[in-house]
CSV table of C-alpha atoms and ligand atoms in Angstrom, one decimal:
chain,number,residue,atom,x,y,z
A,1,MET,CA,-49.8,-78.2,16.8
A,2,LEU,CA,-47.1,-77.0,14.7
A,3,LYS,CA,-46.0,-79.8,12.0
A,4,LEU,CA,-42.4,-81.2,10.9
A,5,GLY,CA,-41.9,-82.3,7.3
A,6,VAL,CA,-38.1,-83.4,7.2
A,7,ASN,CA,-36.5,-82.6,3.9
A,8,ILE,CA,-34.4,-85.6,3.0
A,9,ASP,CA,-32.6,-84.3,-0.1
A,10,HIS,CA,-29.6,-84.2,1.8
A,11,VAL,CA,-29.5,-87.6,2.9
A,12,ALA,CA,-29.3,-88.2,-1.1
A,13,THR,CA,-26.5,-85.4,-1.5
A,14,ILE,CA,-24.4,-88.2,0.5
A,15,ARG,CA,-25.5,-91.4,-1.1
A,16,GLU,CA,-24.4,-89.1,-4.6
A,17,ALA,CA,-21.5,-88.0,-3.4
A,18,ARG,CA,-20.0,-91.7,-3.7
A,19,TYR,CA,-22.4,-93.8,-5.7
A,20,ARG,CA,-23.4,-91.3,-8.5
A,21,GLY,CA,-25.3,-93.4,-11.5
A,22,VAL,CA,-25.1,-96.6,-9.6
A,23,ILE,CA,-29.0,-98.3,-8.6
A,24,THR,CA,-27.9,-98.7,-5.3
A,25,GLY,CA,-25.8,-97.3,-2.6
A,26,GLU,CA,-25.9,-95.7,1.2
A,27,PRO,CA,-27.5,-93.9,2.8
A,28,ASP,CA,-31.2,-94.7,1.4
A,29,PRO,CA,-32.9,-91.6,1.5
A,30,VAL,CA,-36.4,-93.8,1.7
A,31,GLU,CA,-35.0,-95.4,4.9
A,32,ALA,CA,-33.7,-92.5,6.5
A,33,ALA,CA,-37.4,-91.2,5.7
A,34,LEU,CA,-39.4,-94.1,7.2
A,35,THR,CA,-37.1,-93.2,10.7
A,36,CYS,CA,-38.2,-90.1,10.6
A,37,GLU,CA,-41.9,-91.3,10.4
A,38,ALA,CA,-40.9,-93.7,13.3
A,39,ALA,CA,-39.4,-90.2,15.3
A,40,GLY,CA,-43.1,-88.8,14.6
A,41,ALA,CA,-42.1,-86.4,11.8
A,42,HIS,CA,-45.5,-85.6,10.3
A,43,GLY,CA,-44.5,-85.4,6.5
A,44,ILE,CA,-41.4,-86.1,4.3
A,45,THR,CA,-40.4,-83.4,2.0
A,46,ALA,CA,-38.3,-84.1,-1.4
A,47,HIS,CA,-36.9,-82.4,-4.5
A,48,LEU,CA,-36.4,-84.2,-7.9
A,49,ARG,CA,-34.1,-81.3,-9.4
A,50,GLU,CA,-34.0,-81.5,-13.0
A,51,ASP,CA,-30.4,-82.3,-13.0
A,52,ARG,CA,-31.0,-85.2,-10.5
A,53,ARG,CA,-28.1,-84.2,-8.4
A,54,HIS,CA,-29.8,-85.7,-5.3
A,55,ILE,CA,-33.0,-87.6,-5.0
A,56,GLN,CA,-33.3,-89.9,-8.4
A,57,ASP,CA,-36.9,-90.7,-9.8
A,58,ARG,CA,-36.7,-94.2,-8.5
A,59,ASP,CA,-36.5,-92.5,-5.0
A,60,ILE,CA,-39.3,-90.1,-5.3
A,61,PHE,CA,-41.5,-93.3,-6.3
A,62,GLU,CA,-40.6,-95.4,-3.7
A,63,LEU,CA,-41.0,-92.8,-1.2
A,64,GLN,CA,-44.8,-92.2,-2.1
A,65,LYS,CA,-45.2,-95.9,-1.9
A,66,ARG,CA,-43.5,-96.8,1.6
A,67,ILE,CA,-44.0,-93.5,3.1
A,68,LYS,CA,-47.1,-93.8,6.1
A,69,THR,CA,-47.4,-89.9,6.2
A,70,ARG,CA,-47.3,-87.1,3.4
A,71,LEU,CA,-44.9,-86.4,0.6
A,72,ASN,CA,-44.5,-83.0,0.0
A,73,PHE,CA,-42.8,-83.0,-3.6
A,74,GLU,CA,-40.4,-79.9,-4.1
A,75,MET,CA,-40.0,-79.2,-7.8
A,76,ALA,CA,-39.5,-76.8,-10.8
A,77,ASN,CA,-42.4,-75.8,-12.7
A,78,ALA,CA,-41.1,-77.4,-15.6
A,79,PRO,CA,-42.6,-79.5,-18.4
A,80,GLU,CA,-40.9,-82.8,-17.4
A,81,ILE,CA,-41.3,-82.2,-13.7
A,82,VAL,CA,-44.8,-81.6,-14.1
A,83,ALA,CA,-45.6,-84.6,-16.1
A,84,ILE,CA,-43.9,-86.8,-13.3
A,85,ALA,CA,-45.7,-85.1,-10.4
A,86,LEU,CA,-49.1,-85.8,-12.1
A,87,LYS,CA,-48.1,-89.9,-12.4
A,88,LEU,CA,-46.8,-89.6,-8.7
A,89,LYS,CA,-49.5,-88.0,-7.2
A,90,PRO,CA,-48.1,-87.1,-4.1
A,91,HIS,CA,-50.4,-84.9,-1.4
A,92,ILE,CA,-49.1,-81.8,-2.3
A,93,VAL,CA,-46.2,-80.1,-4.2
A,94,CYS,CA,-44.0,-77.1,-3.6
A,95,LEU,CA,-43.1,-75.4,-6.5
A,96,VAL,CA,-39.7,-73.7,-6.0
A,97,PRO,CA,-37.1,-71.7,-8.3
A,98,GLU,CA,-34.7,-74.0,-9.6
A,99,ARG,CA,-31.4,-72.6,-11.0
A,100,ARG,CA,-28.7,-75.2,-11.8
A,101,GLN,CA,-25.7,-73.5,-10.3
A,102,GLU,CA,-27.3,-73.3,-6.7
A,103,VAL,CA,-26.0,-75.7,-4.1
A,104,THR,CA,-29.8,-75.6,-2.8
A,105,THR,CA,-33.2,-73.5,-3.1
A,106,GLU,CA,-31.5,-70.2,-2.8
A,107,GLY,CA,-34.3,-67.7,-3.7
A,108,GLY,CA,-38.4,-67.6,-3.7
A,109,LEU,CA,-40.1,-67.7,-6.6
A,110,ASP,CA,-41.5,-64.9,-8.7
A,111,VAL,CA,-44.9,-65.6,-8.8
A,112,VAL,CA,-45.9,-62.0,-9.5
A,113,ARG,CA,-43.7,-62.5,-13.1
A,114,ASN,CA,-44.6,-66.1,-13.6
A,115,GLU,CA,-48.2,-65.8,-12.5
A,116,ARG,CA,-49.6,-67.1,-15.7
A,117,ALA,CA,-47.3,-70.4,-15.8
A,118,LEU,CA,-48.0,-70.8,-12.3
A,119,LEU,CA,-51.8,-70.8,-12.1
A,120,GLN,CA,-51.8,-73.3,-15.1
A,121,THR,CA,-49.9,-75.8,-13.3
A,122,ARG,CA,-51.7,-74.8,-9.6
A,123,LYS,CA,-54.9,-75.8,-11.9
A,124,ARG,CA,-53.7,-79.1,-12.9
A,125,MET,CA,-52.3,-80.1,-9.6
A,126,ASN,CA,-55.6,-79.2,-8.0
A,127,ALA,CA,-57.6,-81.2,-11.1
A,128,ALA,CA,-55.3,-84.0,-10.3
A,129,GLY,CA,-56.5,-84.0,-6.5
A,130,ILE,CA,-53.0,-82.4,-5.4
A,131,GLU,CA,-52.6,-79.5,-3.0
A,132,VAL,CA,-49.8,-76.7,-4.3
A,133,SER,CA,-47.6,-74.4,-2.5
A,134,LEU,CA,-45.4,-71.7,-3.7
A,135,PHE,CA,-41.9,-71.0,-2.1
A,136,ILE,CA,-41.7,-67.5,-1.7
A,137,GLY,CA,-39.7,-64.9,0.1
A,138,PRO,CA,-42.3,-62.8,2.7
A,139,ASP,CA,-42.7,-60.2,0.2
A,140,LEU,CA,-46.6,-59.0,0.5
A,141,ASP,CA,-46.6,-58.6,-3.7
A,142,GLN,CA,-45.9,-62.2,-3.9
A,143,ILE,CA,-48.1,-63.5,-1.2
A,144,GLU,CA,-51.1,-61.4,-2.8
A,145,ALA,CA,-49.9,-63.1,-6.5
A,146,SER,CA,-49.9,-66.6,-4.6
A,147,ALA,CA,-53.5,-65.8,-3.0
A,148,ARG,CA,-54.6,-64.7,-7.0
A,149,ILE,CA,-53.7,-67.9,-8.5
A,150,GLY,CA,-55.4,-69.9,-5.9
A,151,ALA,CA,-52.7,-71.9,-4.6
A,152,GLN,CA,-53.3,-73.7,-1.2
A,153,PHE,CA,-50.5,-72.9,0.5
A,154,ILE,CA,-47.0,-70.4,0.7
A,155,GLU,CA,-44.0,-71.8,2.0
A,156,LEU,CA,-42.0,-68.5,3.9
A,157,HIS,CA,-38.7,-68.5,2.7
A,158,THR,CA,-36.8,-68.3,5.8
A,159,GLY,CA,-33.5,-68.1,4.6
A,160,ALA,CA,-32.5,-64.4,5.2
A,161,TYR,CA,-34.0,-64.7,8.8
A,162,ALA,CA,-31.6,-67.8,9.2
A,163,GLU,CA,-28.8,-66.0,7.5
A,164,HIS,CA,-29.0,-62.9,9.7
A,165,PHE,CA,-29.8,-64.6,12.8
A,166,SER,CA,-26.6,-63.5,14.8
A,167,ASN,CA,-26.9,-59.7,13.7
A,168,LYS,CA,-29.7,-58.6,16.0
A,169,ARG,CA,-30.7,-55.1,14.0
A,170,ARG,CA,-30.9,-57.4,10.8
A,171,CYS,CA,-32.4,-60.6,12.3
A,172,LYS,CA,-35.4,-58.1,13.7
A,173,ILE,CA,-36.2,-57.1,10.1
A,174,GLU,CA,-36.3,-60.3,9.1
A,175,LEU,CA,-38.7,-61.8,11.7
A,176,ASN,CA,-41.1,-58.7,11.1
A,177,ARG,CA,-41.2,-59.2,7.4
A,178,LEU,CA,-42.1,-63.2,8.7
A,179,ILE,CA,-44.6,-61.7,10.8
A,180,ALA,CA,-46.3,-59.6,8.6
A,181,GLY,CA,-46.1,-61.9,5.6
A,182,ALA,CA,-47.5,-64.8,7.6
A,183,LYS,CA,-50.6,-62.2,8.7
A,184,LEU,CA,-51.3,-61.2,5.2
A,185,ALA,CA,-51.3,-64.8,3.8
A,186,HIS,CA,-53.9,-65.9,6.5
A,187,LYS,CA,-55.9,-63.1,6.1
A,188,LEU,CA,-56.0,-63.7,2.1
A,189,GLY,CA,-56.9,-67.7,3.1
A,190,LEU,CA,-53.6,-69.3,2.4
A,191,GLN,CA,-52.2,-71.7,4.8
A,192,VAL,CA,-48.7,-70.8,6.0
A,193,ASN,CA,-45.6,-73.0,5.7
A,194,ALA,CA,-41.9,-72.1,6.2
A,195,GLY,CA,-38.6,-73.4,6.1
A,196,HIS,CA,-34.7,-73.0,5.0
A,197,GLY,CA,-31.6,-72.9,6.9
A,198,LEU,CA,-33.7,-73.5,10.2
A,199,ASN,CA,-31.7,-75.1,13.2
A,200,LEU,CA,-32.2,-75.3,17.0
A,201,GLU,CA,-30.5,-72.0,17.2
A,202,ASN,CA,-32.8,-69.7,15.0
A,203,LEU,CA,-35.8,-71.8,15.7
A,204,PRO,CA,-37.0,-70.4,19.4
A,205,LEU,CA,-37.4,-67.2,17.9
A,206,LEU,CA,-39.3,-68.1,14.9
A,207,HIS,CA,-42.2,-69.1,17.2
A,208,ARG,CA,-42.9,-65.7,17.0
A,209,VAL,CA,-44.4,-65.9,13.5
A,210,PRO,CA,-48.4,-66.4,13.6
A,211,HIS,CA,-50.5,-68.7,11.8
A,212,LEU,CA,-47.6,-71.5,10.9
A,213,VAL,CA,-48.7,-74.8,10.0
A,214,GLU,CA,-45.3,-76.8,9.1
A,215,LEU,CA,-42.1,-76.3,8.9
A,216,ASN,CA,-39.5,-77.9,6.5
A,217,ILE,CA,-36.4,-78.7,7.5
A,218,GLY,CA,-33.6,-80.7,6.1
A,219,HIS,CA,-29.8,-79.9,6.6
A,220,SER,CA,-29.5,-79.1,10.2
A,221,ILE,CA,-31.4,-82.5,11.2
A,222,VAL,CA,-29.5,-84.9,8.6
A,223,SER,CA,-26.3,-82.4,10.2
A,224,ARG,CA,-27.3,-83.4,13.9
A,225,ALA,CA,-28.1,-87.0,13.1
A,226,VAL,CA,-24.4,-87.5,12.3
A,227,PHE,CA,-23.7,-87.1,15.7
A,228,VAL,CA,-26.9,-87.9,17.5
A,229,GLY,CA,-28.8,-90.3,14.9
A,230,LEU,CA,-31.7,-89.7,12.6
A,231,ARG,CA,-34.4,-90.7,15.2
A,232,GLN,CA,-33.2,-88.5,18.0
A,233,ALA,CA,-32.2,-85.4,15.7
A,234,VAL,CA,-35.9,-85.5,14.6
A,235,LYS,CA,-36.9,-86.0,18.0
A,236,ASP,CA,-34.9,-83.3,19.2
A,237,PHE,CA,-36.7,-80.9,16.7
A,238,LEU,CA,-39.9,-81.9,17.5
A,239,ALA,CA,-38.9,-81.0,21.2
A,240,ALA,CA,-38.3,-77.6,19.8
A,241,MET,CA,-41.6,-77.1,18.1
A,242,LYS,CA,-43.8,-78.2,20.6
A,243,ASN,CA,-44.5,-75.0,22.5
A,244,TYR,CA,-45.4,-73.2,19.2
A,245,LYS,CA,-48.8,-70.9,20.0
A,246,GLY,CA,-49.4,-70.2,16.5
B,301,PXP,N1,-37.9,-75.5,2.0
B,301,PXP,C1,-37.5,-75.4,0.7
B,301,PXP,C2,-38.5,-74.9,-0.7
B,301,PXP,C3,-36.0,-76.0,0.2
B,301,PXP,O1,-36.0,-76.3,-1.1
B,301,PXP,C4,-35.5,-76.5,1.2
B,301,PXP,C5,-34.2,-77.1,0.9
B,301,PXP,O2,-33.0,-76.4,0.5
B,301,PXP,C6,-35.9,-76.5,2.5
B,301,PXP,C7,-37.3,-76.1,2.8
B,301,PXP,C8,-35.1,-77.0,3.6
B,301,PXP,O3,-33.8,-76.1,3.7
B,301,PXP,P1,-32.9,-76.8,4.8
B,301,PXP,O4,-32.0,-77.9,4.2
B,301,PXP,O5,-32.4,-75.5,5.2
B,301,PXP,O6,-33.3,-77.0,6.1
């Protein structure tokens, strides 16, 4: 069964737009996470950015304490955040690149160029009982490097696929890259997640990508929640993922 991890950063983004620097405020991402779980989500993803633009330290520790599924802690490979992850002990960390100007995580990690630093962090996390995922584009050399450093998972960046979804030719190219990437990763013993830019429109075609374990979806779920409520939005995405054959 294809699992759904809900990225709740976007809930914190709404809160911070009004309550930045205040200890309380709505909407609460922890309450949102509990609602997603109650609706059937298999995990919760949250990104504690170095600039703390959405999720705050108190959110992440509260999430780890209160959610009943699994916390996927998205993070940059930065000393401060690595130390927090080791204290937090989430189920899994997903290492992502972080550039301060970007609205969200726009590109994948360059594992090839950062192999040594990522290997070190992978070892430290695994020694603490935390699994490691690397957020990468569907590039074969990045996938091979991810296997070399011994990550348990990769998360394939579906942003280019989503961006070009309305252009048949480009979409096909991006879909084929995801298919080839998932096949290679599986062959190398990596488990494969995917995410970024996924919505109810582009999800059905993504079913052609084999070996997927989990999708991480945020923006479109929170957007849909404005109209149908969070519980229903999660249910709608789960329904759209139900017939995935692997
Ligand atoms: N996966 C990763 C690694 C992300 O950084 C994000 C959020 O930017 C997502 C998945 C979810 O993307 P979206 O919010 O576009 O669904």
